[in-house]
Amino acid sequence: MNKRQQTRKDNQQRILQAAEEEFGLHGFKGTTIQNVADRAGLPKANVVYYFSNKVNLYTAVLGRITRSWNDVFNRATAEDDPAEVLDHFIRAKIEQSVLNPRASRIFAMEIIQGAPHHKDYLRQYLRNWVRDRATVIEQWIAEGRMHPVDPVQLIFMIWATTQHYADFETQVLTVMNRGEYEAQDIDHIGDCVSTIILRGCGLEPPARSGQADQAPARP
Amino acid sequence: MNKRQQTRKDNQQRILQAAEEEFGLHGFKGTTIQNVADRAGLPKANVVYYFSNKVNLYTAVLGRITRSWNDVFNRATAEDDPAEVLDHFIRAKIEQSVLNPRASRIFAMEIIQGAPHHKDYLRQYLRNWVRDRATVIEQWIAEGRMHPVDPVQLIFMIWATTQHYADFETQVLTVMNRGEYEAQDIDHIGDCVSTIILRGCGLEPPARSGQADQAPARP
DNA sequence: GGCCAATATAACCGCATGGTCAGACTTTGC
DNA sequence: GCAAAGTCTGACCATGCGGTTATATTGGCC
C-alpha cells in the first residue's frame, strides 16, 4: 500500500477512535474538535482536514458503531432452538454492554435526542431487521415451541435490559456499591436476565455450568 | 399571598417548565439560557436572576423530576401479593414513560453522562430505596411465593424495560412505523412486559379485562 | 406620599468554539 | 529531478455562549 494511503487510513482511524471516546464521554454538543484532536495527538486543523466538520465526524463514529451490532441474532433461523438462540443473544449483548459501554452510550444519546443524525438507520435498516427477526420468533410460536408473545416487544425488552448495563452503568454500579464490573458479573447478570426472559417466554433456560439464580454477586 | 411572592413563584414555575422542555429536547450542553428564556417569555437576565446560573437551574429541574418517582412500588409490603404489586408497578412506569417521556429522558441523559450533577441522589436516596425494596422481594422468595431471582437485577430489569419506551421513543415508534403512542399502546405494552417478567419470576399474571399476549397493536 | 427592597432588563464582557485559509512540507508519478 | 497532488498546521475570524453590571421600574410598608 501507498505510504499516503497508509497514513491517511492510520490518521482517520486514530481520529475516529479518539472521537468515539470523546463523544461517549461528553455527547455531541459537549465534545469539541479540539478535545478530539488532543486525544488523537493531532492539530485541530488536521482533524477538520480529514472529516470536514463535526457532524460528519460524528456520523462516521455512529456508523462505525451500529454497523457492528446485533450480529449474534442475525444468523438464527426458525430451525434453531429458541432457548439457545435467545440465551446466546442476551448474553452476547450483556457482554458487549459490560466490555464496551461507550458505543452503547453514544447510540443511546443519539436516540434519546430523537436520532437527529441517524434516522435513516432506524427507518431503513433497523425496522427491517426487527421485522425479519420477528418472523423467526413468530414461527417458533406457531410451532408451539414457546409461549405467544409479541415478538417486537420481546426484542425491545432484550435491547432495553441488556443495554441498561452500559447506558446506566453509573446508576447500576452506584446502587450495587461497586467500582466497576468484573468478569463474573457478566455471567451473573446474564444468568438473571436470561432466566427471567426465557422463563417469561415459556422456555427452559439451557443448562449452564454454575447456577446463579438467586445469589447476587458479592466479591 | 403577596403579589411579590406570587409573581416570584409564577415566574420560577414558568422557567422550570420551560427549562424542562429545553433540557429534554437538547440535553444540558445543548440547552442555552436564551432558549429557556424565550420559551418562558422572559428576558435572559431574568432567568439568571432567579436561578443564578445554568447548573443551578438544571439541578432544580432534575430534582423536581426525581422527587416524584417510584411512588407506586413504595407502599408495597411483604404482605401484599407479589404479582399484583409488580404488575401494578410495571404498568404505572410504562404509563409514565408514554405520557411524559421528557422527564425520563432528562434523567437518562444525566445518568449516561455519569450523573455529574446527581451523584448524591444515586448514592444516598436511590441505593437505599433499592435495598429496601429488595428486602420485600426477598421475603416473597423466602416464603416461596415466587421463583428465586436476584431482586436487584429484577428491579433494574423493570426500570430498563419500562423507561425504554420513553428514552428510546424515537426508535420504538420508528421500528413500529407509528407516529406516536396511543392510549391502547399503554395497555398492550403493559400486557407484554408484565406477562414476561411476572412469568419469568414464576408468577401468574393477574386477571385482566382484555387479553393481549400475542396480538401486536395495529391501528 | 415616600422610602427601601425586590424585580426587571438592556447593554455589555470575556471566552470558547466551529470552521477557514494561506502557505509550508511531503509524497508520487513521470 | 521536478512539477503536481496531497498532507499538514499555525494563525485567524465570526459567532454564540454564560454570566455581570448598571440602571430603571415596581410593590410593600410606615
Coordinates of C-alpha atoms (C1' of nucleotides) in Angstrom, one line a residue:
Chain A
M1 CA 0.0 0.0 0.0
N2 CA 0.9 3.6 -0.7
K3 CA 2.6 5.5 2.1
R4 CA 0.0 8.2 1.5
Q5 CA -2.9 5.8 1.7
Q6 CA -1.4 4.2 4.8
T7 CA -1.0 7.4 6.9
R8 CA -4.4 8.5 5.7
K9 CA -6.0 5.4 7.0
D10 CA -4.0 5.5 10.2
N11 CA -4.9 9.0 11.0
Q12 CA -8.6 8.6 10.2
Q13 CA -8.6 5.6 12.4
R14 CA -6.9 7.4 15.2
I15 CA -9.3 10.3 14.9
L16 CA -12.3 8.0 14.9
Q17 CA -11.1 6.2 18.0
A18 CA -10.4 9.5 19.8
A19 CA -13.8 10.9 18.7
E20 CA -15.6 7.8 19.9
E21 CA -14.1 8.3 23.3
E22 CA -14.9 11.9 23.5
F23 CA -18.4 11.6 22.2
G24 CA -19.0 8.8 24.6
L25 CA -17.8 10.9 27.5
H26 CA -19.4 14.3 26.6
G27 CA -22.1 13.7 24.0
F28 CA -22.3 15.5 20.7
K29 CA -22.6 19.1 21.9
G30 CA -20.2 18.6 24.8
T31 CA -17.4 17.3 22.6
T32 CA -15.1 19.8 20.9
I33 CA -13.0 19.2 17.9
Q34 CA -10.1 20.4 19.9
N35 CA -10.6 17.7 22.5
V36 CA -10.7 15.0 19.8
A37 CA -7.6 16.4 18.2
D38 CA -5.7 16.5 21.5
R39 CA -6.7 12.9 22.3
A40 CA -5.6 11.8 18.9
G41 CA -2.4 13.8 19.2
L42 CA -3.0 15.9 16.1
P43 CA -3.6 19.6 15.5
K44 CA -7.3 20.5 15.2
A45 CA -7.0 21.7 11.6
N46 CA -5.9 18.2 10.7
V47 CA -9.0 16.6 12.2
V48 CA -11.1 19.1 10.2
Y49 CA -8.9 18.2 7.1
Y50 CA -10.0 14.6 7.3
F51 CA -13.6 15.0 8.3
S52 CA -14.6 18.4 7.1
N53 CA -16.8 19.2 10.1
K54 CA -18.1 18.0 13.4
V55 CA -21.3 16.5 12.2
N56 CA -19.5 14.5 9.6
L57 CA -17.1 13.1 12.1
Y58 CA -20.0 12.3 14.5
T59 CA -22.0 10.4 11.9
A60 CA -18.9 8.5 10.9
V61 CA -18.5 7.4 14.5
L62 CA -22.1 6.5 14.7
G63 CA -22.0 4.4 11.6
R64 CA -19.0 2.5 12.7
I65 CA -20.8 1.6 15.9
T66 CA -24.1 0.4 14.5
R67 CA -22.5 -1.5 11.7
S68 CA -21.1 -4.0 14.1
W69 CA -24.2 -4.8 16.1
N70 CA -26.9 -7.4 16.5
D71 CA -24.7 -9.9 14.7
V72 CA -25.5 -12.7 17.1
F73 CA -29.1 -12.9 16.4
N74 CA -28.6 -12.4 12.8
R75 CA -27.7 -16.0 11.9
A76 CA -30.6 -17.6 13.8
T77 CA -33.3 -19.4 11.8
A78 CA -36.6 -20.9 12.8
E79 CA -34.9 -24.3 12.8
D80 CA -32.6 -23.3 15.7
D81 CA -33.6 -23.9 19.3
P82 CA -35.3 -20.7 20.6
A83 CA -33.9 -21.1 24.1
E84 CA -30.4 -21.5 22.8
V85 CA -30.7 -18.5 20.4
L86 CA -32.2 -16.1 22.9
D87 CA -29.9 -17.1 25.7
H88 CA -26.9 -16.6 23.5
F89 CA -28.2 -13.3 22.2
I90 CA -28.9 -11.9 25.6
R91 CA -25.5 -12.9 27.0
A92 CA -23.7 -11.6 24.0
K93 CA -25.4 -8.2 24.3
I94 CA -24.7 -8.1 28.0
E95 CA -21.0 -8.9 27.4
Q96 CA -20.9 -6.1 24.9
S97 CA -22.5 -3.7 27.3
V98 CA -20.1 -4.5 30.1
L99 CA -17.0 -4.6 28.0
N100 CA -17.6 -1.6 25.7
P101 CA -20.3 0.6 27.2
R102 CA -19.1 3.6 25.3
A103 CA -20.6 2.6 22.0
S104 CA -23.9 1.8 23.5
R105 CA -24.0 5.2 25.3
I106 CA -23.2 7.2 22.1
F107 CA -26.0 5.4 20.4
A108 CA -28.4 5.9 23.3
M109 CA -27.7 9.6 23.4
E110 CA -28.4 9.9 19.8
I111 CA -31.7 8.1 20.1
I112 CA -32.8 10.0 23.2
Q113 CA -32.3 13.2 21.3
G114 CA -34.6 11.9 18.6
A115 CA -32.0 10.4 16.3
P116 CA -31.3 13.7 14.5
H117 CA -28.3 12.3 12.7
H118 CA -29.3 8.7 12.4
K119 CA -32.9 8.5 11.4
D120 CA -32.2 6.7 8.2
Y121 CA -30.6 3.8 10.1
L122 CA -33.7 3.3 12.1
R123 CA -36.1 3.7 9.2
Q124 CA -34.3 1.7 6.7
Y125 CA -32.1 -0.8 8.4
L126 CA -33.3 -1.4 11.9
R127 CA -37.0 -1.6 11.1
N128 CA -36.5 -4.3 8.6
W129 CA -34.0 -6.1 10.8
V130 CA -36.7 -6.3 13.6
R131 CA -39.4 -7.5 11.2
D132 CA -37.1 -10.1 9.9
R133 CA -36.2 -11.4 13.3
A134 CA -39.8 -11.2 14.4
T135 CA -40.9 -13.7 11.7
V136 CA -38.4 -16.2 13.2
I137 CA -39.9 -15.8 16.6
E138 CA -43.4 -16.0 15.2
Q139 CA -42.6 -19.3 13.6
W140 CA -41.3 -20.6 16.9
I141 CA -44.6 -19.6 18.5
A142 CA -46.7 -21.1 15.7
E143 CA -44.9 -24.3 16.2
G144 CA -45.7 -24.2 19.9
R145 CA -42.1 -24.1 20.9
M146 CA -42.6 -21.0 23.1
H147 CA -45.4 -19.0 24.6
P148 CA -47.2 -16.5 22.4
V149 CA -45.6 -13.1 23.0
D150 CA -45.4 -10.0 20.8
P151 CA -42.0 -10.6 19.1
V152 CA -41.3 -6.9 18.6
Q153 CA -41.8 -6.1 22.3
L154 CA -39.7 -9.1 23.2
I155 CA -36.8 -7.7 21.1
F156 CA -37.3 -4.2 22.7
M157 CA -37.2 -5.9 26.1
I158 CA -33.9 -7.7 25.3
W159 CA -32.4 -4.5 24.0
A160 CA -33.6 -2.5 27.0
T161 CA -32.4 -4.9 29.6
T162 CA -29.0 -5.6 28.1
Q163 CA -28.1 -2.0 27.1
H164 CA -29.2 -0.8 30.5
Y165 CA -26.0 -2.2 32.0
A166 CA -24.0 0.0 29.6
D167 CA -26.1 3.2 29.4
F168 CA -26.9 3.3 33.1
E169 CA -23.6 1.9 34.2
T170 CA -23.2 4.7 36.8
Q171 CA -26.5 4.0 38.3
V172 CA -26.1 0.2 38.4
L173 CA -22.7 0.4 39.9
T174 CA -23.6 3.0 42.4
V175 CA -26.7 1.2 43.6
M176 CA -24.7 -2.1 43.8
N177 CA -21.9 -0.1 45.6
R178 CA -19.3 -1.3 43.2
G179 CA -16.4 0.5 41.5
E180 CA -16.6 -1.4 38.2
Y181 CA -17.9 -4.5 36.6
E182 CA -15.9 -7.7 37.0
A183 CA -15.7 -10.8 34.8
Q184 CA -18.1 -12.7 37.0
D185 CA -20.7 -10.0 36.7
I186 CA -21.2 -10.8 33.1
D187 CA -22.2 -14.3 34.0
H188 CA -24.3 -13.4 36.9
I189 CA -26.2 -10.7 35.1
G190 CA -26.5 -12.9 32.1
D191 CA -28.0 -15.7 34.2
C192 CA -30.5 -13.4 35.8
V193 CA -31.7 -11.6 32.7
S194 CA -31.7 -14.7 30.5
T195 CA -33.6 -16.8 33.1
I196 CA -36.3 -14.3 33.6
I197 CA -36.9 -13.6 29.9
L198 CA -36.7 -17.2 28.8
R199 CA -38.9 -18.4 31.5
G200 CA -41.2 -15.5 30.7
C201 CA -41.4 -16.9 27.2
G202 CA -42.1 -20.3 28.4
L203 CA -38.7 -21.6 27.7
E204 CA -36.4 -23.7 29.8
P205 CA -33.0 -21.9 30.2
P206 CA -30.3 -24.0 28.7
A207 CA -28.1 -25.9 31.1
R208 CA -25.2 -23.9 32.4
S209 CA -22.1 -24.6 34.4
G210 CA -22.7 -22.6 37.5
Q211 CA -26.2 -21.9 38.8
A212 CA -26.7 -18.4 40.0
D213 CA -30.5 -17.8 40.1
Q214 CA -30.5 -16.1 43.4
A215 CA -27.1 -15.2 44.8
P216 CA -26.2 -11.6 43.9
A217 CA -22.5 -11.4 43.0
R218 CA -20.7 -10.1 46.1
P219 CA -17.0 -10.0 45.8
Chain B
M1 CA -50.4 35.8 49.3
N2 CA -48.2 38.8 48.4
K3 CA -48.2 39.9 44.9
R4 CA -44.4 39.8 45.0
Q5 CA -44.3 36.2 46.3
Q6 CA -47.0 35.3 43.7
T7 CA -45.1 36.6 40.7
R8 CA -41.9 35.1 42.1
K9 CA -43.5 31.7 42.3
D10 CA -45.2 32.1 39.0
N11 CA -42.0 33.0 37.2
Q12 CA -39.9 30.3 38.8
Q13 CA -42.5 27.8 37.8
R14 CA -42.7 29.0 34.2
I15 CA -38.9 29.0 34.0
L16 CA -38.7 25.5 35.4
Q17 CA -41.3 24.3 33.0
A18 CA -39.6 25.9 30.0
A19 CA -36.2 24.5 31.2
E20 CA -37.6 21.0 31.5
E21 CA -38.8 21.2 27.9
E22 CA -35.5 22.6 26.6
F23 CA -33.3 20.2 28.6
G24 CA -35.4 17.3 27.4
L25 CA -35.1 18.4 23.9
H26 CA -31.4 19.3 23.7
G27 CA -29.7 18.0 26.8
F28 CA -27.6 20.1 29.3
K29 CA -24.9 21.3 27.0
G30 CA -27.3 21.8 24.1
T31 CA -29.6 24.0 26.0
T32 CA -29.0 27.7 26.2
I33 CA -30.3 30.1 28.8
Q34 CA -31.6 32.2 26.0
N35 CA -33.7 29.3 24.7
V36 CA -35.2 28.7 28.1
A37 CA -35.9 32.4 28.5
D38 CA -37.6 32.7 25.1
R39 CA -39.7 29.7 25.8
A40 CA -40.7 31.2 29.1
G41 CA -41.3 34.5 27.5
L42 CA -38.8 36.3 29.7
P43 CA -35.6 38.1 29.1
K44 CA -32.5 36.0 29.7
A45 CA -31.2 38.1 32.5
N46 CA -34.4 37.4 34.4
V47 CA -33.9 33.7 34.2
V48 CA -30.4 34.2 35.6
Y49 CA -31.9 36.5 38.3
Y50 CA -34.0 33.6 39.6
F51 CA -31.6 30.7 39.2
S52 CA -28.1 32.3 39.4
N53 CA -26.6 30.1 36.7
K54 CA -27.3 27.2 34.3
V55 CA -26.1 24.4 36.5
N56 CA -28.4 25.6 39.3
L57 CA -31.4 25.7 37.0
Y58 CA -30.6 22.2 35.7
T59 CA -30.3 20.6 39.1
A60 CA -33.5 22.2 40.1
V61 CA -35.2 20.6 37.1
L62 CA -33.6 17.3 37.9
G63 CA -34.6 17.4 41.5
R64 CA -38.2 18.2 40.6
I65 CA -38.2 15.1 38.3
T66 CA -36.7 12.5 40.6
R67 CA -38.7 13.6 43.6
S68 CA -41.9 12.4 42.0
W69 CA -40.8 8.9 41.0
N70 CA -41.1 5.3 42.1
D71 CA -44.1 6.1 44.3
V72 CA -46.0 3.1 43.2
F73 CA -43.7 0.5 44.5
N74 CA -43.1 2.5 47.7
R75 CA -46.1 1.4 49.6
A76 CA -45.8 -2.3 48.9
T77 CA -45.0 -4.6 51.8
A78 CA -44.2 -8.3 52.0
E79 CA -47.8 -8.9 52.9
D80 CA -49.0 -7.8 49.5
D81 CA -49.4 -10.1 46.6
P82 CA -46.2 -10.0 44.5
A83 CA -48.0 -10.5 41.2
E84 CA -50.3 -7.6 41.9
V85 CA -47.6 -5.3 43.1
L86 CA -45.1 -6.0 40.3
D87 CA -47.9 -5.8 37.7
H88 CA -49.1 -2.5 39.0
F89 CA -45.5 -1.1 39.3
I90 CA -44.7 -2.1 35.7
R91 CA -47.9 -0.7 34.3
A92 CA -47.5 2.6 36.2
K93 CA -44.0 3.1 35.0
I94 CA -45.0 2.4 31.4
E95 CA -47.8 4.8 31.6
Q96 CA -45.4 7.4 32.9
S97 CA -43.0 6.7 30.1
V98 CA -45.6 7.0 27.4
L99 CA -47.4 10.1 28.9
N100 CA -44.3 12.1 30.0
P101 CA -41.2 10.8 28.3
R102 CA -39.4 14.1 28.7
A103 CA -38.7 13.6 32.4
S104 CA -37.3 10.1 31.8
R105 CA -35.1 11.4 29.0
I106 CA -33.6 14.2 31.1
F107 CA -32.8 11.7 33.8
A108 CA -31.4 9.2 31.3
M109 CA -29.0 11.7 29.8
E110 CA -27.8 12.7 33.2
I111 CA -27.0 9.1 34.1
I112 CA -25.5 8.2 30.8
Q113 CA -23.1 11.1 31.2
G114 CA -22.1 9.6 34.6
A115 CA -24.5 11.6 36.7
P116 CA -22.2 14.6 37.1
H117 CA -24.9 16.7 38.8
H118 CA -26.9 14.0 40.5
K119 CA -24.5 11.5 42.1
D120 CA -25.8 12.2 45.6
Y121 CA -29.3 11.1 44.6
L122 CA -27.9 7.8 43.4
R123 CA -25.7 7.2 46.4
Q124 CA -27.9 8.4 49.1
Y125 CA -31.5 8.0 48.1
L126 CA -31.7 5.5 45.3
R127 CA -29.3 2.9 46.7
N128 CA -31.3 2.7 49.9
W129 CA -34.5 2.7 48.1
V130 CA -33.4 -0.4 46.1
R131 CA -32.1 -2.2 49.1
D132 CA -35.3 -1.5 50.9
R133 CA -37.5 -2.8 48.1
A134 CA -35.1 -5.8 47.6
T135 CA -35.9 -7.0 51.1
V136 CA -39.5 -7.2 50.3
I137 CA -38.9 -9.3 47.2
E138 CA -36.5 -11.5 49.2
Q139 CA -39.2 -12.1 51.7
W140 CA -41.6 -13.2 48.9
I141 CA -38.9 -15.5 47.7
A142 CA -38.2 -16.9 51.2
E143 CA -41.9 -17.6 51.6
G144 CA -41.9 -19.5 48.3
R145 CA -44.3 -17.0 46.7
M146 CA -42.1 -16.5 43.6
H147 CA -39.1 -18.1 42.0
P148 CA -35.7 -17.1 43.4
V149 CA -34.2 -14.3 41.4
D150 CA -31.7 -11.6 42.3
P151 CA -34.1 -8.8 43.4
V152 CA -31.7 -6.0 42.4
Q153 CA -31.4 -7.3 38.9
L154 CA -35.2 -7.6 38.7
I155 CA -35.6 -4.0 39.7
F156 CA -33.0 -3.0 37.1
M157 CA -34.9 -5.0 34.6
I158 CA -38.2 -3.4 35.3
W159 CA -36.6 0.1 35.1
A160 CA -34.9 -0.7 31.9
T161 CA -37.8 -2.2 30.1
T162 CA -40.3 0.5 31.1
Q163 CA -38.1 3.5 30.7
H164 CA -37.1 2.2 27.3
Y165 CA -40.4 3.3 25.9
A166 CA -39.7 6.9 27.0
D167 CA -35.9 7.2 26.3
F168 CA -36.0 5.3 23.0
E169 CA -39.4 6.5 21.9
T170 CA -38.0 7.5 18.6
Q171 CA -36.6 4.1 17.9
V172 CA -39.6 2.3 19.2
L173 CA -42.0 4.4 17.1
T174 CA -39.9 4.2 14.0
V175 CA -39.5 0.5 14.2
M176 CA -43.2 0.0 14.7
N177 CA -43.8 2.6 12.0
R178 CA -46.0 4.7 14.1
G179 CA -46.3 8.5 14.6
E180 CA -46.9 8.5 18.3
Y181 CA -48.2 6.3 21.1
E182 CA -51.9 5.9 21.6
A183 CA -53.9 5.0 24.6
Q184 CA -54.2 1.4 23.7
D185 CA -50.5 1.1 23.4
I186 CA -50.1 1.6 27.2
D187 CA -52.2 -1.5 27.8
H188 CA -50.7 -3.6 25.1
I189 CA -47.1 -2.8 26.1
G190 CA -48.1 -3.2 29.7
D191 CA -49.5 -6.7 29.0
C192 CA -46.4 -7.8 27.1
V193 CA -43.9 -6.6 29.6
S194 CA -45.8 -7.6 32.7
T195 CA -46.5 -11.0 31.4
I196 CA -43.0 -11.9 30.5
I197 CA -41.4 -10.5 33.7
L198 CA -44.0 -12.0 36.0
R199 CA -44.0 -15.3 34.3
G200 CA -40.2 -15.1 34.4
C201 CA -40.5 -14.8 38.2
G202 CA -42.8 -17.8 38.4
L203 CA -45.9 -15.6 38.9
E204 CA -49.3 -15.9 37.3
P205 CA -50.2 -12.5 35.7
P206 CA -53.3 -11.1 37.5
A207 CA -56.6 -11.4 35.6
R208 CA -57.1 -8.6 33.1
S209 CA -60.0 -7.4 31.0
G210 CA -58.7 -7.9 27.5
Q211 CA -56.1 -10.5 26.8
A212 CA -53.3 -9.3 24.5
D213 CA -50.5 -11.8 24.8
Q214 CA -49.8 -12.1 21.2
A215 CA -51.5 -9.5 19.0
P216 CA -49.3 -6.6 18.3
A217 CA -51.3 -3.3 18.4
R218 CA -52.0 -2.4 14.8
P219 CA -54.4 0.6 14.4
Chain C
dG1 C1' -46.6 60.1 49.8
dG2 C1' -42.1 58.5 50.4
dC3 C1' -38.5 55.3 51.2
dC4 C1' -36.5 50.8 50.6
dA5 C1' -36.1 46.4 48.9
dA6 C1' -37.3 43.4 45.2
dT7 C1' -37.8 42.7 40.5
dA8 C1' -36.9 43.6 35.6
dT9 C1' -33.9 44.3 31.6
dA10 C1' -30.7 46.2 28.2
dA11 C1' -26.1 46.5 27.3
dC12 C1' -22.0 44.6 27.8
dC13 C1' -17.7 41.4 28.5
dG14 C1' -14.6 37.6 28.1
dC15 C1' -14.1 33.3 26.4
dA16 C1' -14.5 29.0 23.9
dT17 C1' -16.0 27.1 19.7
dG18 C1' -16.5 25.6 14.8
dG19 C1' -14.6 26.5 10.8
dT20 C1' -11.3 29.0 7.2
dC21 C1' -7.1 30.0 4.9
dA22 C1' -2.7 30.7 3.3
dG23 C1' 1.2 28.7 3.0
dA24 C1' 4.8 25.1 4.3
dC25 C1' 6.1 20.5 3.8
dT26 C1' 6.0 15.6 1.7
dT27 C1' 5.0 12.0 -1.4
dT28 C1' 4.0 10.4 -6.0
dG29 C1' 4.4 9.7 -10.9
dC30 C1' 7.0 10.6 -14.7
Chain D
dG1 C1' 15.0 15.8 -10.6
dC2 C1' 10.8 18.1 -10.8
dA3 C1' 6.2 19.5 -11.0
dA4 C1' 1.7 18.3 -9.5
dA5 C1' -1.1 16.5 -5.9
dG6 C1' -1.8 15.5 -1.4
dT7 C1' -0.9 16.4 3.5
dC8 C1' -0.1 19.3 7.4
dT9 C1' -0.6 23.3 10.6
dG10 C1' -0.4 27.9 12.9
dA11 C1' -2.9 31.9 12.8
dC12 C1' -7.1 33.9 12.2
dC13 C1' -12.2 35.0 12.3
dA14 C1' -17.1 35.4 13.4
dT15 C1' -20.4 33.7 16.3
dG16 C1' -22.8 32.3 20.3
dC17 C1' -22.4 31.4 25.0
dG18 C1' -22.7 32.1 30.3
dG19 C1' -22.6 35.4 33.2
dT20 C1' -22.2 40.6 35.1
dT21 C1' -23.5 45.2 35.8
dA22 C1' -25.7 49.4 35.8
dT23 C1' -30.0 51.3 35.7
dA24 C1' -34.9 51.5 35.6
dT25 C1' -39.3 50.0 37.4
dT26 C1' -42.5 48.2 40.7
dG27 C1' -44.6 46.8 45.0
dG28 C1' -44.7 46.7 50.2
dC29 C1' -44.9 49.2 54.2
dC30 C1' -45.0 53.1 57.6

